[in-house]
CSV table of N, CA and C in Angstrom, one decimal:
chain,number,residue,atom,x,y,z
A,1104,ALA,N,27.1,45.2,-22.5
A,1104,ALA,CA,28.2,44.4,-23.1
A,1104,ALA,C,28.5,43.3,-22.1
A,1105,VAL,N,28.9,42.2,-22.6
A,1105,VAL,CA,29.4,41.1,-21.7
A,1105,VAL,C,30.7,40.5,-22.3
A,1106,ALA,N,31.5,40.0,-21.5
A,1106,ALA,CA,32.7,39.4,-21.9
A,1106,ALA,C,32.5,37.9,-22.0
A,1107,VAL,N,32.8,37.2,-23.1
A,1107,VAL,CA,32.6,35.8,-23.3
A,1107,VAL,C,33.9,35.1,-23.3
A,1108,GLN,N,34.0,34.1,-22.6
A,1108,GLN,CA,35.3,33.3,-22.5
A,1108,GLN,C,34.9,31.8,-22.4
A,1109,ARG,N,35.6,31.0,-23.2
A,1109,ARG,CA,35.4,29.6,-23.1
A,1109,ARG,C,36.1,29.1,-21.8
A,1110,ARG,N,35.4,28.3,-21.0
A,1110,ARG,CA,36.0,27.8,-19.8
A,1110,ARG,C,37.1,26.7,-20.0
A,1111,GLN,N,38.0,26.7,-19.2
A,1111,GLN,CA,39.0,25.6,-19.2
A,1111,GLN,C,38.4,24.3,-18.9
A,1112,PRO,N,38.8,23.2,-19.5
A,1112,PRO,CA,38.2,21.9,-19.1
A,1112,PRO,C,38.6,21.5,-17.7
A,1113,LEU,N,37.7,20.8,-17.0
A,1113,LEU,CA,38.0,20.2,-15.7
A,1113,LEU,C,37.9,18.7,-15.9
A,1114,VAL,N,39.1,18.1,-15.8
A,1114,VAL,CA,39.2,16.6,-16.1
A,1114,VAL,C,39.5,15.9,-14.8
A,1115,THR,N,38.6,15.0,-14.4
A,1115,THR,CA,38.8,14.2,-13.2
A,1115,THR,C,38.8,12.7,-13.7
A,1116,VAL,N,39.5,11.9,-12.9
A,1116,VAL,CA,39.5,10.5,-13.3
A,1116,VAL,C,39.5,9.6,-12.0
A,1117,GLN,N,38.8,8.5,-12.0
A,1117,GLN,CA,38.8,7.5,-11.0
A,1117,GLN,C,39.4,6.3,-11.7
A,1118,GLN,N,40.5,5.7,-11.2
A,1118,GLN,CA,41.1,4.6,-11.8
A,1118,GLN,C,41.0,3.4,-10.9
A,1119,VAL,N,40.7,2.2,-11.5
A,1119,VAL,CA,40.6,1.0,-10.8
A,1119,VAL,C,41.6,0.0,-11.5
A,1120,LEU,N,42.5,-0.6,-10.7
A,1120,LEU,CA,43.4,-1.6,-11.2
A,1120,LEU,C,42.9,-2.9,-10.5
A,1121,HIS,N,42.3,-3.8,-11.3
A,1121,HIS,CA,41.8,-5.1,-10.8
A,1121,HIS,C,42.9,-6.1,-11.2
A,1122,THR,N,43.4,-6.8,-10.2
A,1122,THR,CA,44.4,-7.8,-10.4
A,1122,THR,C,43.8,-9.1,-10.0
A,1123,LYS,N,43.7,-10.1,-10.9
A,1123,LYS,CA,43.2,-11.4,-10.6
A,1123,LYS,C,44.3,-12.4,-10.7
A,1124,ILE,N,44.6,-13.0,-9.5
A,1124,ILE,CA,45.7,-14.0,-9.5
A,1124,ILE,C,45.1,-15.4,-9.5
A,1125,GLU,N,45.6,-16.1,-10.5
A,1125,GLU,CA,45.1,-17.5,-10.7
A,1125,GLU,C,46.4,-18.4,-10.9
A,1126,PRO,N,46.2,-19.7,-10.8
A,1126,PRO,CA,47.4,-20.5,-10.9
A,1126,PRO,C,48.1,-20.3,-12.3
A,1127,GLY,N,49.3,-19.9,-12.3
A,1127,GLY,CA,50.1,-19.8,-13.6
A,1127,GLY,C,49.9,-18.5,-14.3
A,1128,VAL,N,49.0,-17.6,-13.9
A,1128,VAL,CA,48.7,-16.3,-14.6
A,1128,VAL,C,48.2,-15.3,-13.6
A,1129,VAL,N,48.6,-14.0,-13.9
A,1129,VAL,CA,48.0,-12.9,-13.3
A,1129,VAL,C,47.3,-12.1,-14.4
A,1130,LYS,N,46.0,-11.8,-14.2
A,1130,LYS,CA,45.3,-11.0,-15.2
A,1130,LYS,C,45.0,-9.6,-14.6
A,1131,TYR,N,45.3,-8.6,-15.4
A,1131,TYR,CA,45.2,-7.2,-15.0
A,1131,TYR,C,44.1,-6.6,-15.8
A,1132,THR,N,43.3,-5.7,-15.2
A,1132,THR,CA,42.3,-4.9,-15.9
A,1132,THR,C,42.4,-3.5,-15.3
A,1133,ALA,N,42.8,-2.5,-16.1
A,1133,ALA,CA,42.9,-1.1,-15.6
A,1133,ALA,C,41.7,-0.4,-16.3
A,1134,ILE,N,40.8,0.2,-15.4
A,1134,ILE,CA,39.7,1.0,-16.0
A,1134,ILE,C,39.8,2.4,-15.5
A,1135,PHE,N,39.7,3.3,-16.4
A,1135,PHE,CA,39.8,4.8,-16.1
A,1135,PHE,C,38.4,5.3,-16.3
A,1136,TYR,N,37.8,5.9,-15.3
A,1136,TYR,CA,36.5,6.6,-15.5
A,1136,TYR,C,36.7,8.1,-15.5
A,1137,TYR,N,36.8,8.6,-16.7
A,1137,TYR,CA,37.0,10.1,-16.9
A,1137,TYR,C,35.7,10.9,-16.8
A,1138,SER,N,35.8,12.1,-16.3
A,1138,SER,CA,34.8,13.1,-16.3
A,1138,SER,C,35.4,14.4,-16.9
A,1139,VAL,N,34.9,14.8,-18.0
A,1139,VAL,CA,35.4,16.0,-18.6
A,1139,VAL,C,34.2,17.1,-18.6
A,1140,ARG,N,34.5,18.2,-17.9
A,1140,ARG,CA,33.4,19.2,-17.7
A,1140,ARG,C,33.8,20.5,-18.3
A,1141,TYR,N,32.8,21.3,-18.6
A,1141,TYR,CA,33.0,22.7,-19.1
A,1141,TYR,C,33.4,22.9,-20.5
A,1142,SER,N,34.5,22.2,-20.9
A,1142,SER,CA,35.0,22.3,-22.3
A,1142,SER,C,35.6,20.9,-22.7
A,1143,GLY,N,35.5,20.6,-23.9
A,1143,GLY,CA,36.0,19.3,-24.4
A,1143,GLY,C,37.5,19.3,-24.5
A,1144,VAL,N,38.1,18.1,-24.5
A,1144,VAL,CA,39.5,17.8,-24.7
A,1144,VAL,C,39.7,16.9,-25.9
A,1145,ARG,N,40.8,17.1,-26.6
A,1145,ARG,CA,41.0,16.3,-27.8
A,1145,ARG,C,41.5,14.9,-27.5
A,1146,SER,N,42.2,14.7,-26.4
A,1146,SER,CA,42.7,13.4,-26.0
A,1146,SER,C,42.9,13.2,-24.5
A,1147,LEU,N,43.1,12.0,-24.1
A,1147,LEU,CA,43.4,11.6,-22.7
A,1147,LEU,C,44.8,11.0,-22.7
A,1148,ARG,N,45.6,11.3,-21.7
A,1148,ARG,CA,46.9,10.8,-21.7
A,1148,ARG,C,47.1,9.8,-20.5
A,1149,VAL,N,47.7,8.7,-20.8
A,1149,VAL,CA,48.0,7.7,-19.7
A,1149,VAL,C,49.5,7.3,-19.9
A,1150,ASP,N,50.3,7.4,-18.9
A,1150,ASP,CA,51.7,6.9,-19.0
A,1150,ASP,C,51.7,5.4,-18.5
A,1151,VAL,N,52.2,4.5,-19.3
A,1151,VAL,CA,52.3,3.1,-18.9
A,1151,VAL,C,53.7,2.6,-18.8
A,1152,PRO,N,54.0,1.6,-17.9
A,1152,PRO,CA,55.3,1.1,-17.8
A,1152,PRO,C,55.8,0.5,-19.2
A,1153,THR,N,56.9,0.9,-19.6
A,1153,THR,CA,57.4,0.5,-20.9
A,1153,THR,C,57.6,-1.0,-21.0
A,1154,ALA,N,57.9,-1.6,-19.8
A,1154,ALA,CA,58.2,-3.1,-19.8
A,1154,ALA,C,56.9,-3.9,-20.1
A,1155,ILE,N,55.7,-3.3,-19.9
A,1155,ILE,CA,54.5,-4.1,-20.2
A,1155,ILE,C,53.7,-3.5,-21.4
A,1156,ALA,N,54.2,-2.4,-21.9
A,1156,ALA,CA,53.4,-1.7,-23.0
A,1156,ALA,C,53.0,-2.6,-24.1
A,1157,ASP,N,53.9,-3.5,-24.5
A,1157,ASP,CA,53.5,-4.4,-25.7
A,1157,ASP,C,52.5,-5.4,-25.3
A,1158,LYS,N,52.3,-5.7,-24.0
A,1158,LYS,CA,51.3,-6.7,-23.6
A,1158,LYS,C,49.9,-6.1,-23.4
A,1159,ILE,N,49.8,-4.8,-23.3
A,1159,ILE,CA,48.5,-4.1,-23.0
A,1159,ILE,C,47.6,-4.1,-24.2
A,1160,ARG,N,46.3,-4.5,-24.0
A,1160,ARG,CA,45.3,-4.4,-25.1
A,1160,ARG,C,44.3,-3.4,-24.7
A,1161,LYS,N,43.9,-2.5,-25.6
A,1161,LYS,CA,42.9,-1.5,-25.4
A,1161,LYS,C,41.5,-2.2,-25.7
A,1162,GLU,N,40.7,-2.2,-24.7
A,1162,GLU,CA,39.3,-2.8,-24.8
A,1162,GLU,C,38.3,-1.8,-25.3
A,1163,THR,N,38.5,-0.6,-25.1
A,1163,THR,CA,37.5,0.5,-25.4
A,1163,THR,C,37.6,0.8,-26.9
A,1164,GLN,N,36.6,0.5,-27.6
A,1164,GLN,CA,36.6,0.6,-29.1
A,1164,GLN,C,36.6,2.0,-29.6
A,1165,LYS,N,35.9,2.9,-28.9
A,1165,LYS,CA,35.7,4.2,-29.5
A,1165,LYS,C,36.9,5.1,-29.4
A,1166,LEU,N,37.9,4.7,-28.7
A,1166,LEU,CA,39.1,5.5,-28.5
A,1166,LEU,C,40.3,4.9,-29.3
A,1167,ARG,N,41.1,5.8,-30.0
A,1167,ARG,CA,42.3,5.3,-30.7
A,1167,ARG,C,43.5,5.6,-29.8
A,1168,ARG,N,44.4,4.6,-29.8
A,1168,ARG,CA,45.6,4.8,-29.0
A,1168,ARG,C,46.8,5.1,-29.9
A,1169,SER,N,47.6,6.1,-29.4
A,1169,SER,CA,48.8,6.4,-30.1
A,1169,SER,C,49.9,6.7,-29.1
A,1170,THR,N,51.2,6.4,-29.4
A,1170,THR,CA,52.3,6.8,-28.6
A,1170,THR,C,52.6,8.3,-28.9
A,1171,ILE,N,52.8,9.0,-27.8
A,1171,ILE,CA,53.1,10.5,-28.0
A,1171,ILE,C,54.5,10.6,-28.4
A,1172,SER,N,54.7,11.4,-29.5
A,1172,SER,CA,56.0,11.7,-30.0
A,1172,SER,C,56.0,13.1,-30.5
A,1173,PRO,N,57.0,13.9,-30.1
A,1173,PRO,CA,58.1,13.6,-29.2
A,1173,PRO,C,57.7,13.3,-27.8
A,1174,VAL,N,58.5,12.6,-27.1
A,1174,VAL,CA,58.2,12.2,-25.7
A,1174,VAL,C,58.1,13.4,-24.8
A,1175,PRO,N,57.0,13.6,-24.1
A,1175,PRO,CA,56.9,14.7,-23.2
A,1175,PRO,C,57.9,14.8,-22.1
A,1176,GLU,N,58.3,16.0,-21.7
A,1176,GLU,CA,59.4,16.1,-20.7
A,1176,GLU,C,59.0,15.5,-19.4
A,1177,ASP,N,57.7,15.4,-19.0
A,1177,ASP,CA,57.3,14.9,-17.7
A,1177,ASP,C,57.1,13.4,-17.6
A,1178,VAL,N,57.5,12.7,-18.6
A,1178,VAL,CA,57.4,11.2,-18.6
A,1178,VAL,C,58.5,10.7,-17.7
A,1179,GLU,N,58.1,9.8,-16.7
A,1179,GLU,CA,59.1,9.2,-15.8
A,1179,GLU,C,59.9,8.2,-16.5
A,1180,ASP,N,61.1,7.9,-16.0
A,1180,ASP,CA,62.0,6.9,-16.6
A,1180,ASP,C,61.3,5.6,-16.5
A,1181,GLY,N,61.3,4.8,-17.6
A,1181,GLY,CA,60.7,3.5,-17.6
A,1181,GLY,C,59.2,3.5,-18.0
A,1182,TYR,N,58.7,4.7,-18.5
A,1182,TYR,CA,57.3,4.8,-18.9
A,1182,TYR,C,57.2,5.3,-20.3
A,1183,THR,N,56.1,5.0,-20.9
A,1183,THR,CA,55.8,5.4,-22.3
A,1183,THR,C,54.5,6.2,-22.2
A,1184,ALA,N,54.4,7.4,-22.8
A,1184,ALA,CA,53.2,8.2,-22.8
A,1184,ALA,C,52.3,7.8,-24.0
A,1185,TRP,N,51.1,7.5,-23.7
A,1185,TRP,CA,50.1,7.1,-24.6
A,1185,TRP,C,49.0,8.2,-24.7
A,1186,SER,N,48.4,8.4,-25.8
A,1186,SER,CA,47.3,9.3,-26.0
A,1186,SER,C,46.1,8.5,-26.5
A,1187,PHE,N,44.9,8.8,-26.0
A,1187,PHE,CA,43.7,8.2,-26.4
A,1187,PHE,C,42.7,9.2,-26.9
A,1188,ALA,N,42.3,9.1,-28.2
A,1188,ALA,CA,41.4,10.2,-28.8
A,1188,ALA,C,40.3,9.5,-29.4
A,1189,ALA,N,39.2,10.3,-29.6
A,1189,ALA,CA,38.0,9.8,-30.3
A,1189,ALA,C,37.9,10.6,-31.6
A,1190,GLU,N,36.8,10.4,-32.3
A,1190,GLU,CA,36.5,11.1,-33.6
A,1190,GLU,C,36.3,12.6,-33.3
A,1191,THR,N,35.7,12.9,-32.1
A,1191,THR,CA,35.4,14.3,-31.8
A,1191,THR,C,36.0,14.6,-30.4
A,1192,GLU,N,35.9,15.8,-29.9
A,1192,GLU,CA,36.4,16.2,-28.6
A,1192,GLU,C,35.6,15.3,-27.6
A,1193,LEU,N,36.3,15.0,-26.5
A,1193,LEU,CA,35.8,14.3,-25.4
A,1193,LEU,C,35.2,15.2,-24.4
A,1194,LEU,N,33.9,15.0,-24.0
A,1194,LEU,CA,33.2,15.8,-23.1
A,1194,LEU,C,32.2,14.9,-22.4
A,1195,GLY,N,32.1,15.1,-21.0
A,1195,GLY,CA,31.2,14.2,-20.3
A,1195,GLY,C,31.9,13.0,-19.7
A,1196,SER,N,31.2,11.9,-19.6
A,1196,SER,CA,31.8,10.7,-19.0
A,1196,SER,C,32.4,9.8,-20.2
A,1197,THR,N,33.6,9.4,-19.9
A,1197,THR,CA,34.3,8.5,-20.8
A,1197,THR,C,35.0,7.4,-20.0
A,1198,GLN,N,34.9,6.2,-20.5
A,1198,GLN,CA,35.6,5.0,-19.9
A,1198,GLN,C,36.7,4.5,-20.8
A,1199,LEU,N,37.8,4.2,-20.2
A,1199,LEU,CA,38.9,3.6,-20.9
A,1199,LEU,C,39.3,2.3,-20.2
A,1200,GLN,N,39.3,1.2,-20.9
A,1200,GLN,CA,39.7,-0.1,-20.3
A,1200,GLN,C,40.9,-0.7,-21.0
A,1201,LEU,N,41.9,-1.1,-20.2
A,1201,LEU,CA,43.1,-1.7,-20.7
A,1201,LEU,C,43.2,-3.1,-20.0
A,1202,THR,N,43.7,-4.1,-20.7
A,1202,THR,CA,43.9,-5.4,-20.1
A,1202,THR,C,45.2,-6.0,-20.5
A,1203,TRP,N,45.7,-6.9,-19.7
A,1203,TRP,CA,46.9,-7.6,-20.0
A,1203,TRP,C,47.1,-8.8,-19.1
A,1204,GLU,N,48.0,-9.7,-19.4
A,1204,GLU,CA,48.2,-10.9,-18.6
A,1204,GLU,C,49.7,-11.0,-18.4
A,1205,GLU,N,50.1,-11.7,-17.3
A,1205,GLU,CA,51.5,-12.0,-17.0
A,1205,GLU,C,51.5,-13.4,-16.5
A,1206,ASN,N,52.3,-14.2,-17.2
A,1206,ASN,CA,52.5,-15.6,-16.8
A,1206,ASN,C,53.4,-15.7,-15.6
A,1207,ILE,N,53.1,-16.5,-14.6
A,1207,ILE,CA,53.9,-16.7,-13.5
A,1207,ILE,C,54.1,-18.2,-13.3
A,1208,GLU,N,55.2,-18.6,-12.7
A,1208,GLU,CA,55.5,-20.0,-12.4
A,1208,GLU,C,54.4,-20.6,-11.5
A,1209,GLU,N,54.0,-21.8,-11.8
A,1209,GLU,CA,53.0,-22.5,-11.0
A,1209,GLU,C,53.5,-22.6,-9.6
A,1210,LEU,N,52.6,-22.2,-8.7
A,1210,LEU,CA,52.9,-22.3,-7.2
A,1210,LEU,C,52.8,-23.7,-6.7
A,1211,LYS,N,53.8,-24.2,-6.0
A,1211,LYS,CA,53.8,-25.4,-5.4
A,1211,LYS,C,53.2,-25.2,-3.9
A,1212,ILE,N,52.7,-26.2,-3.3
A,1212,ILE,CA,52.2,-26.0,-2.0
A,1212,ILE,C,53.2,-25.5,-1.0
A,1213,GLY,N,52.9,-24.4,-0.3
A,1213,GLY,CA,53.8,-23.7,0.6
A,1213,GLY,C,54.8,-22.7,0.0
A,1214,SER,N,54.8,-22.7,-1.3
A,1214,SER,CA,55.8,-21.7,-2.0
A,1214,SER,C,55.1,-20.4,-2.2
A,1215,SER,N,55.9,-19.4,-2.5
A,1215,SER,CA,55.3,-18.1,-2.7
A,1215,SER,C,56.1,-17.4,-3.9
A,1216,ARG,N,55.4,-16.4,-4.5
A,1216,ARG,CA,56.0,-15.5,-5.5
A,1216,ARG,C,55.6,-14.1,-5.2
A,1217,ASN,N,56.5,-13.2,-5.5
A,1217,ASN,CA,56.1,-11.8,-5.5
A,1217,ASN,C,55.5,-11.3,-6.8
A,1218,VAL,N,54.4,-10.7,-6.8
A,1218,VAL,CA,53.8,-10.1,-7.9
A,1218,VAL,C,53.7,-8.6,-7.8
A,1219,LYS,N,54.4,-8.0,-8.8
A,1219,LYS,CA,54.4,-6.5,-8.7
A,1219,LYS,C,53.2,-5.9,-9.4
A,1220,LEU,N,52.6,-5.0,-8.7
A,1220,LEU,CA,51.4,-4.3,-9.2
A,1220,LEU,C,51.9,-3.1,-10.0
A,1221,PRO,N,51.6,-3.0,-11.3
A,1221,PRO,CA,52.1,-1.9,-12.1
A,1221,PRO,C,51.3,-0.6,-11.8
A,1222,ARG,N,51.9,0.5,-12.1
A,1222,ARG,CA,51.3,1.8,-11.8
A,1222,ARG,C,51.1,2.4,-13.2
A,1223,LEU,N,49.9,2.6,-13.6
A,1223,LEU,CA,49.5,3.4,-14.8
A,1223,LEU,C,49.1,4.8,-14.3
A,1224,ILE,N,49.7,5.8,-15.0
A,1224,ILE,CA,49.5,7.2,-14.5
A,1224,ILE,C,48.7,8.0,-15.5
A,1225,PRO,N,47.5,8.4,-15.1
A,1225,PRO,CA,46.8,9.4,-15.9
A,1225,PRO,C,47.4,10.8,-15.8
A,1226,LYS,N,47.6,11.4,-16.9
A,1226,LYS,CA,48.3,12.7,-16.9
A,1226,LYS,C,47.3,13.8,-17.5
A,1227,GLU,N,47.7,15.0,-17.3
A,1227,GLU,CA,46.9,16.2,-17.8
A,1227,GLU,C,45.5,16.1,-17.3
A,1228,VAL,N,45.4,15.8,-16.0
A,1228,VAL,CA,44.1,15.8,-15.3
A,1228,VAL,C,44.1,16.8,-14.1
A,1229,ASN,N,43.0,17.2,-13.7
A,1229,ASN,CA,42.9,18.1,-12.5
A,1229,ASN,C,42.8,17.4,-11.2
A,1230,ARG,N,42.2,16.2,-11.2
A,1230,ARG,CA,42.1,15.4,-10.0
A,1230,ARG,C,42.0,13.9,-10.4
A,1231,THR,N,42.8,13.1,-9.6
A,1231,THR,CA,42.8,11.7,-9.9
A,1231,THR,C,42.8,11.0,-8.6
A,1232,GLN,N,42.1,9.8,-8.6
A,1232,GLN,CA,42.1,8.9,-7.4
A,1232,GLN,C,42.0,7.5,-7.9
A,1233,GLY,N,42.3,6.6,-7.1
A,1233,GLY,CA,42.3,5.2,-7.6
A,1233,GLY,C,42.1,4.2,-6.6
A,1234,GLN,N,41.8,3.0,-7.0
A,1234,GLN,CA,41.7,1.8,-6.1
A,1234,GLN,C,42.3,0.6,-6.8
A,1235,ILE,N,42.9,-0.2,-5.9
A,1235,ILE,CA,43.5,-1.5,-6.3
A,1235,ILE,C,42.6,-2.6,-5.8
A,1236,LEU,N,42.1,-3.4,-6.7
A,1236,LEU,CA,41.3,-4.5,-6.3
A,1236,LEU,C,42.0,-5.8,-6.6
A,1237,VAL,N,42.2,-6.7,-5.6
A,1237,VAL,CA,42.9,-7.9,-5.9
A,1237,VAL,C,41.9,-9.1,-5.6
A,1238,SER,N,41.8,-10.0,-6.5
A,1238,SER,CA,41.1,-11.2,-6.3
A,1238,SER,C,42.0,-12.4,-6.6
A,1239,LYS,N,41.6,-13.6,-6.1
A,1239,LYS,CA,42.5,-14.7,-6.2
A,1239,LYS,C,41.7,-16.0,-6.3
A,1240,ALA,N,42.4,-17.0,-6.8
A,1240,ALA,CA,41.8,-18.3,-6.9
A,1240,ALA,C,41.7,-18.9,-5.4
A,1241,GLU,N,40.9,-19.8,-5.2
A,1241,GLU,CA,40.6,-20.3,-3.8
A,1241,GLU,C,41.8,-20.8,-3.1
A,1242,GLY,N,42.8,-21.5,-3.7
A,1242,GLY,CA,43.9,-22.1,-3.0
A,1242,GLY,C,45.1,-21.1,-2.8
A,1243,ILE,N,44.9,-19.8,-3.1
A,1243,ILE,CA,46.0,-18.9,-3.0
A,1243,ILE,C,45.7,-17.8,-2.0
A,1244,ASP,N,46.7,-17.5,-1.2
A,1244,ASP,CA,46.6,-16.4,-0.2
A,1244,ASP,C,47.5,-15.2,-0.7
A,1245,ILE,N,47.1,-14.0,-0.3
A,1245,ILE,CA,47.8,-12.8,-0.7
A,1245,ILE,C,48.2,-12.0,0.5
A,1246,GLU,N,49.4,-11.5,0.5
A,1246,GLU,CA,49.8,-10.6,1.6
A,1246,GLU,C,50.7,-9.5,1.0
A,1247,PRO,N,50.6,-8.2,1.5
A,1247,PRO,CA,51.5,-7.2,1.0
A,1247,PRO,C,53.0,-7.5,1.3
A,1248,VAL,N,53.9,-7.1,0.4
A,1248,VAL,CA,55.3,-7.3,0.7
A,1248,VAL,C,55.8,-6.0,1.2
A,1249,GLY,N,56.4,-6.1,2.4
A,1249,GLY,CA,56.9,-4.8,3.1
A,1249,GLY,C,55.7,-4.0,3.6
A,1250,LYS,N,56.0,-2.8,3.8
A,1250,LYS,CA,54.9,-1.9,4.3
A,1250,LYS,C,54.5,-0.9,3.1
A,1251,PRO,N,53.3,-1.2,2.6
A,1251,PRO,CA,52.8,-0.3,1.5
A,1251,PRO,C,52.7,1.1,2.0
A,1252,SER,N,53.0,2.0,1.1
A,1252,SER,CA,52.8,3.5,1.4
A,1252,SER,C,51.9,4.1,0.4
A,1253,GLY,N,51.2,5.1,0.9
A,1253,GLY,CA,50.3,5.8,0.0
A,1253,GLY,C,49.0,5.1,-0.3
A,1254,VAL,N,48.7,4.0,0.3
A,1254,VAL,CA,47.4,3.3,0.1
A,1254,VAL,C,46.8,3.0,1.5
A,1255,ARG,N,45.5,2.8,1.5
A,1255,ARG,CA,44.8,2.4,2.7
A,1255,ARG,C,43.8,1.3,2.3
A,1256,PRO,N,43.5,0.4,3.2
A,1256,PRO,CA,42.6,-0.7,2.9
A,1256,PRO,C,41.2,-0.1,2.8
A,1257,ILE,N,40.4,-0.8,2.0
A,1257,ILE,CA,39.0,-0.4,1.8
A,1257,ILE,C,38.1,-1.6,2.1
A,1258,ASP,N,36.9,-1.4,2.4
A,1258,ASP,CA,35.9,-2.5,2.5
A,1258,ASP,C,35.3,-2.8,1.1
A,1259,PRO,N,35.6,-4.0,0.6
A,1259,PRO,CA,35.2,-4.3,-0.8
A,1259,PRO,C,33.7,-4.3,-1.0
A,1260,GLU,N,32.9,-4.4,0.1
A,1260,GLU,CA,31.5,-4.4,0.0
A,1260,GLU,C,30.9,-3.0,0.0
A,1261,GLN,N,31.6,-2.0,0.6
A,1261,GLN,CA,31.1,-0.7,0.7
A,1261,GLN,C,31.9,0.4,-0.1
A,1262,ASP,N,33.2,0.3,-0.2
A,1262,ASP,CA,34.0,1.4,-0.6
A,1262,ASP,C,34.4,1.3,-2.1
A,1263,VAL,N,34.1,0.3,-2.8
A,1263,VAL,CA,34.5,0.2,-4.2
A,1263,VAL,C,33.7,1.2,-5.0
A,1264,TYR,N,34.3,1.9,-6.0
A,1264,TYR,CA,33.6,2.8,-6.8
A,1264,TYR,C,32.4,2.2,-7.4
A,1265,SER,N,31.3,2.9,-7.5
A,1265,SER,CA,30.0,2.4,-7.9
A,1265,SER,C,30.1,1.9,-9.4
A,1266,GLN,N,30.9,2.5,-10.2
A,1266,GLN,CA,31.1,2.1,-11.6
A,1266,GLN,C,31.8,0.7,-11.7
A,1267,ALA,N,32.8,0.6,-10.8
A,1267,ALA,CA,33.6,-0.7,-10.8
A,1267,ALA,C,32.8,-1.9,-10.3
A,1268,LYS,N,31.8,-1.7,-9.5
A,1268,LYS,CA,30.9,-2.8,-9.0
A,1268,LYS,C,30.2,-3.4,-10.1
A,1269,LYS,N,29.9,-2.6,-11.2
A,1269,LYS,CA,29.1,-3.1,-12.3
A,1269,LYS,C,30.0,-4.0,-13.2
A,1270,GLU,N,31.3,-3.8,-13.2
A,1270,GLU,CA,32.2,-4.5,-14.1
A,1270,GLU,C,32.4,-6.0,-13.7
């Protein structure tokens, strides 16, 4: 005799937030590289800042987006919980891509603006890690405001996730 049990899913995600700063506009692309092993899941959850939720476009066609209702208890203030589901259970590798833009005032020579990098939070995962990639137009310089915490610099030639290099 043997005991048979379906294994719990193991969900890991690598997140890349690519911020492209151009004159008059900041373009954001958030890509989530999910890996679901052992058992499938019905949906993937990402909490997004409510302030930008209306601007975000889902670029991944095979996933349907819906707002989770009732609101889960673990949603941070100022965030909206979204669910992304496919026609069948999700198993293996899945990519979710979200894009949006933010208009900023045109920079005059010598002037500066603070650009806040939003935090999109994958939930109901076993392991998550992420990278922030910033690119800019030629006449623009970028510097962190204050002392960033919880991040470390990477070498863009060597350390960028292999999937993100293809994007």
